[in-house]
CSV table of C-alpha atoms in Angstrom, one decimal:
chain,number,residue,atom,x,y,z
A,1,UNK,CA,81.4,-93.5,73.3
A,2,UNK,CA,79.4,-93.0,69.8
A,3,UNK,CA,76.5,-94.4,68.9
A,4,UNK,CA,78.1,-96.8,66.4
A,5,UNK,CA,80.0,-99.5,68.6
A,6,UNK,CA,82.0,-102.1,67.6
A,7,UNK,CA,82.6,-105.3,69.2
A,8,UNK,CA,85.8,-107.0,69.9
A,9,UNK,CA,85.6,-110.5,71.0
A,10,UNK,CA,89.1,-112.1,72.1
A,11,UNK,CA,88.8,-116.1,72.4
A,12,UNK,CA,91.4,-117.9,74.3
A,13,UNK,CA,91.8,-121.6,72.2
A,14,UNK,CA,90.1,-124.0,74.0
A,15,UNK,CA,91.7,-127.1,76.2
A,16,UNK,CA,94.8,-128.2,73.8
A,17,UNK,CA,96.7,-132.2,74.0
A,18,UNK,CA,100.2,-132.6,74.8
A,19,UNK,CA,100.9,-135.5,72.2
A,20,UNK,CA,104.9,-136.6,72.1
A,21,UNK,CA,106.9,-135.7,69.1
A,22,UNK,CA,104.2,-132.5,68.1
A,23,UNK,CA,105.7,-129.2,68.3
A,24,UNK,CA,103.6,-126.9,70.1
A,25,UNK,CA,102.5,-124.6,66.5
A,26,UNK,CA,100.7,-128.3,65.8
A,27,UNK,CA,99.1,-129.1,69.3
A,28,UNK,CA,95.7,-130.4,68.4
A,29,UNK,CA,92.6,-129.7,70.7
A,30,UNK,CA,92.4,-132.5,73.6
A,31,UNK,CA,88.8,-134.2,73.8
A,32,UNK,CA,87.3,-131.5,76.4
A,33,UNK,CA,88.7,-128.5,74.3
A,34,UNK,CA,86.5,-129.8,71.5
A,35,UNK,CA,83.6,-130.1,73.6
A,36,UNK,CA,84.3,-126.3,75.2
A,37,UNK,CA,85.1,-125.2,71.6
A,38,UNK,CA,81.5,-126.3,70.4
A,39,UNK,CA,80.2,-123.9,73.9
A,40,UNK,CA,82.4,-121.6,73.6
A,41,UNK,CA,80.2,-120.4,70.2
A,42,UNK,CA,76.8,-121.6,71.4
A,43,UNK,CA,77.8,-118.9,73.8
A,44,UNK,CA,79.0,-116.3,71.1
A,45,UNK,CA,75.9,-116.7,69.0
A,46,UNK,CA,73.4,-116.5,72.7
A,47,UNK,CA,75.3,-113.5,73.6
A,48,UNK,CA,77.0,-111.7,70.9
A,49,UNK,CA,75.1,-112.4,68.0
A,50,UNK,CA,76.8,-112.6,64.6
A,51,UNK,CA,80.5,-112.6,63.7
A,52,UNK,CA,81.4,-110.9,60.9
A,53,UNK,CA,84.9,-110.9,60.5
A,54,UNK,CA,88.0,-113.6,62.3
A,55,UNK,CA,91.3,-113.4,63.0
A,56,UNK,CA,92.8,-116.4,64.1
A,57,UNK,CA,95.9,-117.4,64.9
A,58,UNK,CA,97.4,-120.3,62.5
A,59,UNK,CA,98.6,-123.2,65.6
A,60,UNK,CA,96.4,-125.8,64.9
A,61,UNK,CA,94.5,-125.9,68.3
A,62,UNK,CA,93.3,-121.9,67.3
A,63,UNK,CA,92.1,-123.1,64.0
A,64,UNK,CA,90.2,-125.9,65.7
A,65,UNK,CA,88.5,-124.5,68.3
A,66,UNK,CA,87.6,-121.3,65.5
A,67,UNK,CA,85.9,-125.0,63.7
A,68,UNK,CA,84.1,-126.2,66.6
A,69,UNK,CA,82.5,-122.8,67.4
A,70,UNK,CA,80.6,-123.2,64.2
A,71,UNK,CA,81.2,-119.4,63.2
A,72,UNK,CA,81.6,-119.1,59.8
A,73,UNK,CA,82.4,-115.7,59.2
A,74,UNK,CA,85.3,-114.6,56.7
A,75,UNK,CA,88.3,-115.5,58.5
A,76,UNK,CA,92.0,-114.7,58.0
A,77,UNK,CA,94.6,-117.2,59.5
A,78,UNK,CA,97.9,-114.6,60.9
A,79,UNK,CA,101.0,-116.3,61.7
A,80,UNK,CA,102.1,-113.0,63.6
A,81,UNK,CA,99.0,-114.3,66.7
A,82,UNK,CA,101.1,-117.3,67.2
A,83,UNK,CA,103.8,-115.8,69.2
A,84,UNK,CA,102.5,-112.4,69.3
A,85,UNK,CA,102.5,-109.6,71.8
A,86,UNK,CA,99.4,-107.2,72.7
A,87,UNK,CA,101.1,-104.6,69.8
A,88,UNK,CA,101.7,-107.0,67.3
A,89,UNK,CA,97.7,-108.1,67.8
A,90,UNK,CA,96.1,-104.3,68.0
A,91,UNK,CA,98.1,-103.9,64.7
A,92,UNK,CA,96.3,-106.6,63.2
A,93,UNK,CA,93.2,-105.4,64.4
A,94,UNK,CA,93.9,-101.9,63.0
A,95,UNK,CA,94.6,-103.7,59.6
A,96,UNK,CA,90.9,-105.3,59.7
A,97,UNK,CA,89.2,-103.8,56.8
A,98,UNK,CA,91.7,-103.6,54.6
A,99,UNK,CA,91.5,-107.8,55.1
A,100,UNK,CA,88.0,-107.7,54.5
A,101,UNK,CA,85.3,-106.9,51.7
A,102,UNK,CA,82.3,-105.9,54.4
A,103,UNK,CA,81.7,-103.6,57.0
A,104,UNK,CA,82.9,-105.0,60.5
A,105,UNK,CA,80.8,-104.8,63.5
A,106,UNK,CA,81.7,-107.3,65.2
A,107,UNK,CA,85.6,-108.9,64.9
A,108,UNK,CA,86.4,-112.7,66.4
A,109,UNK,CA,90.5,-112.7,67.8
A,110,UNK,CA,91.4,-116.5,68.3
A,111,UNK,CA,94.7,-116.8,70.3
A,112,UNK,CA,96.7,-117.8,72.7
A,113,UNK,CA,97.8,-116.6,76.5
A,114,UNK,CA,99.4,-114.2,77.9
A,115,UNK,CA,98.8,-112.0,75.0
A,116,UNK,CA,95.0,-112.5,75.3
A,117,UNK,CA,94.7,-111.4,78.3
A,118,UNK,CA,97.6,-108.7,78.3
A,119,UNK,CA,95.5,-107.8,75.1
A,120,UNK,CA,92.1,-107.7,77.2
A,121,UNK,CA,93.3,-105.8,79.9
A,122,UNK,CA,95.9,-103.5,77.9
A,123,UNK,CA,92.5,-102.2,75.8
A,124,UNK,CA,90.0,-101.4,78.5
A,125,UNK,CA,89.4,-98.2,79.8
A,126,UNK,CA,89.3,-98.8,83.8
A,127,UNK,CA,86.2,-96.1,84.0
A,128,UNK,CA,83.9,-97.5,81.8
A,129,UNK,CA,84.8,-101.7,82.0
A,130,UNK,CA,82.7,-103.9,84.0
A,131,UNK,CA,83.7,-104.2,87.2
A,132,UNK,CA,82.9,-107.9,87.6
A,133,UNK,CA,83.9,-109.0,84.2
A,134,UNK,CA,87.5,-107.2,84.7
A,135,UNK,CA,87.8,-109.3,88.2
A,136,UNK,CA,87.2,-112.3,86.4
A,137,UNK,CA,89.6,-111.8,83.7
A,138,UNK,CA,92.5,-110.4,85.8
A,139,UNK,CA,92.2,-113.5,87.9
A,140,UNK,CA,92.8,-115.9,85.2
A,141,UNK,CA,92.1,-116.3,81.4
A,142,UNK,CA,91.4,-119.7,81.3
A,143,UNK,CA,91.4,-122.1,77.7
A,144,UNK,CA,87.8,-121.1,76.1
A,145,UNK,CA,87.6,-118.1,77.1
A,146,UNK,CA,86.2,-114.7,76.2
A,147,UNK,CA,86.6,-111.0,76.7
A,148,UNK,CA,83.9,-108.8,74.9
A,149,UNK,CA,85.0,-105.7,74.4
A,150,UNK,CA,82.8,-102.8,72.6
A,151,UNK,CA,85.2,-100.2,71.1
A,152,UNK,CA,83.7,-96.9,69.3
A,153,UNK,CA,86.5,-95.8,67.3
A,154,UNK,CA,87.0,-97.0,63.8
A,155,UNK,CA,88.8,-100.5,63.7
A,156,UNK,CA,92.1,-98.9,62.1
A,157,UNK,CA,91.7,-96.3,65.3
A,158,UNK,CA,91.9,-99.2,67.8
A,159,UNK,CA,94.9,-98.3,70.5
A,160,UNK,CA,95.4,-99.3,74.5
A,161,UNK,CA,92.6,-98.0,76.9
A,162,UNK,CA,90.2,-97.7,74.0
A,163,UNK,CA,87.7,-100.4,74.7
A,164,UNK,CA,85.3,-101.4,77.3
A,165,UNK,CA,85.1,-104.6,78.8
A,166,UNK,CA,81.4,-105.5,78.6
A,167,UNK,CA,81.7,-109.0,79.7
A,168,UNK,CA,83.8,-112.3,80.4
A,169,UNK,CA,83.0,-115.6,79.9
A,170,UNK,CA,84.2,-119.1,80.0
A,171,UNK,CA,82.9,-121.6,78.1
A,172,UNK,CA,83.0,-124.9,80.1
């Protein structure tokens, strides 16, 4: 890889309610999700550092955990996360900055499962992903979760086996 990485964070929405009579789109966030939303970006901040950029899918559990991580980086809300497949997401990703006025260094993906962790796994190149953090994730990608991925081509350049997975983490 380059010396100019980039890093890709993919964030499962935290724990969701099952209220009657909401359609899924407008699940809200059950009481644990918004505390392991809140961790979920002490974490990010501990670990990653700054967000610059977000793409979040626009159910409302997505948008509430992005709220309860306290990141306030730019963020776009894309309907096409919602139901999405790895593709669909990666050509989001590929359209990041044209979304956005700054350089990206480090992009935010809130969704949902399977795609995240199809996504996760699609993007990492088996030689040079963490061993450990690729057991993890291929066991389960549970709510709150993340994948850090560090990619070195540019974000429009972004394409299956092009990452490494640096790291897994659930935020509970």
């Amino acid at each position: 890889m380059s010396d100019r990485y980039r890093t890709l964070l993919l964030l499962r929405h935290a724990k969701s309610d099952y209220p009657d009579g909401v359609a899924d789109h407008d699940r809200p966030l059950a009481p644990r999700g918004i505390r392991e939303g809140a961790l979920a970006g002490e974490w990010i901040a501990a670990n990653v550092g700054t967000v610059d950029a977000v793409l979040c899918s626009s159910a409302t559990r997505t948008r509430q955990t992005l709220e309860r991580t306290g990141i306030t980086a730019p963020v776009e809300y894309v309907d096409r996360i919602y139901d999405a497949t790895p593709g669909i997401v990666i050509e989001e990703i590929n359209a990041v900055q044209s979304r956005f006025d700054a350089d990206v260094s480090t992009l935010l993906v809130v969704g949902h499962e399977p795609v995240m962790s199809m996504l996760a796994m699609s993007l990492a190149d088996e030689e040079s992903s963490s061993g450990p953090a690729a057991q993890k994730l291929s066991a389960k990608f549970p709510t709150s979760s993340i994948a850090v991925l560090r990619v070195s081509s540019p974000w429009d350049q972004v394409a299956m086996r092009g990452a490494e997975l640096v790291d897994f983490h659930t935020a509970r």
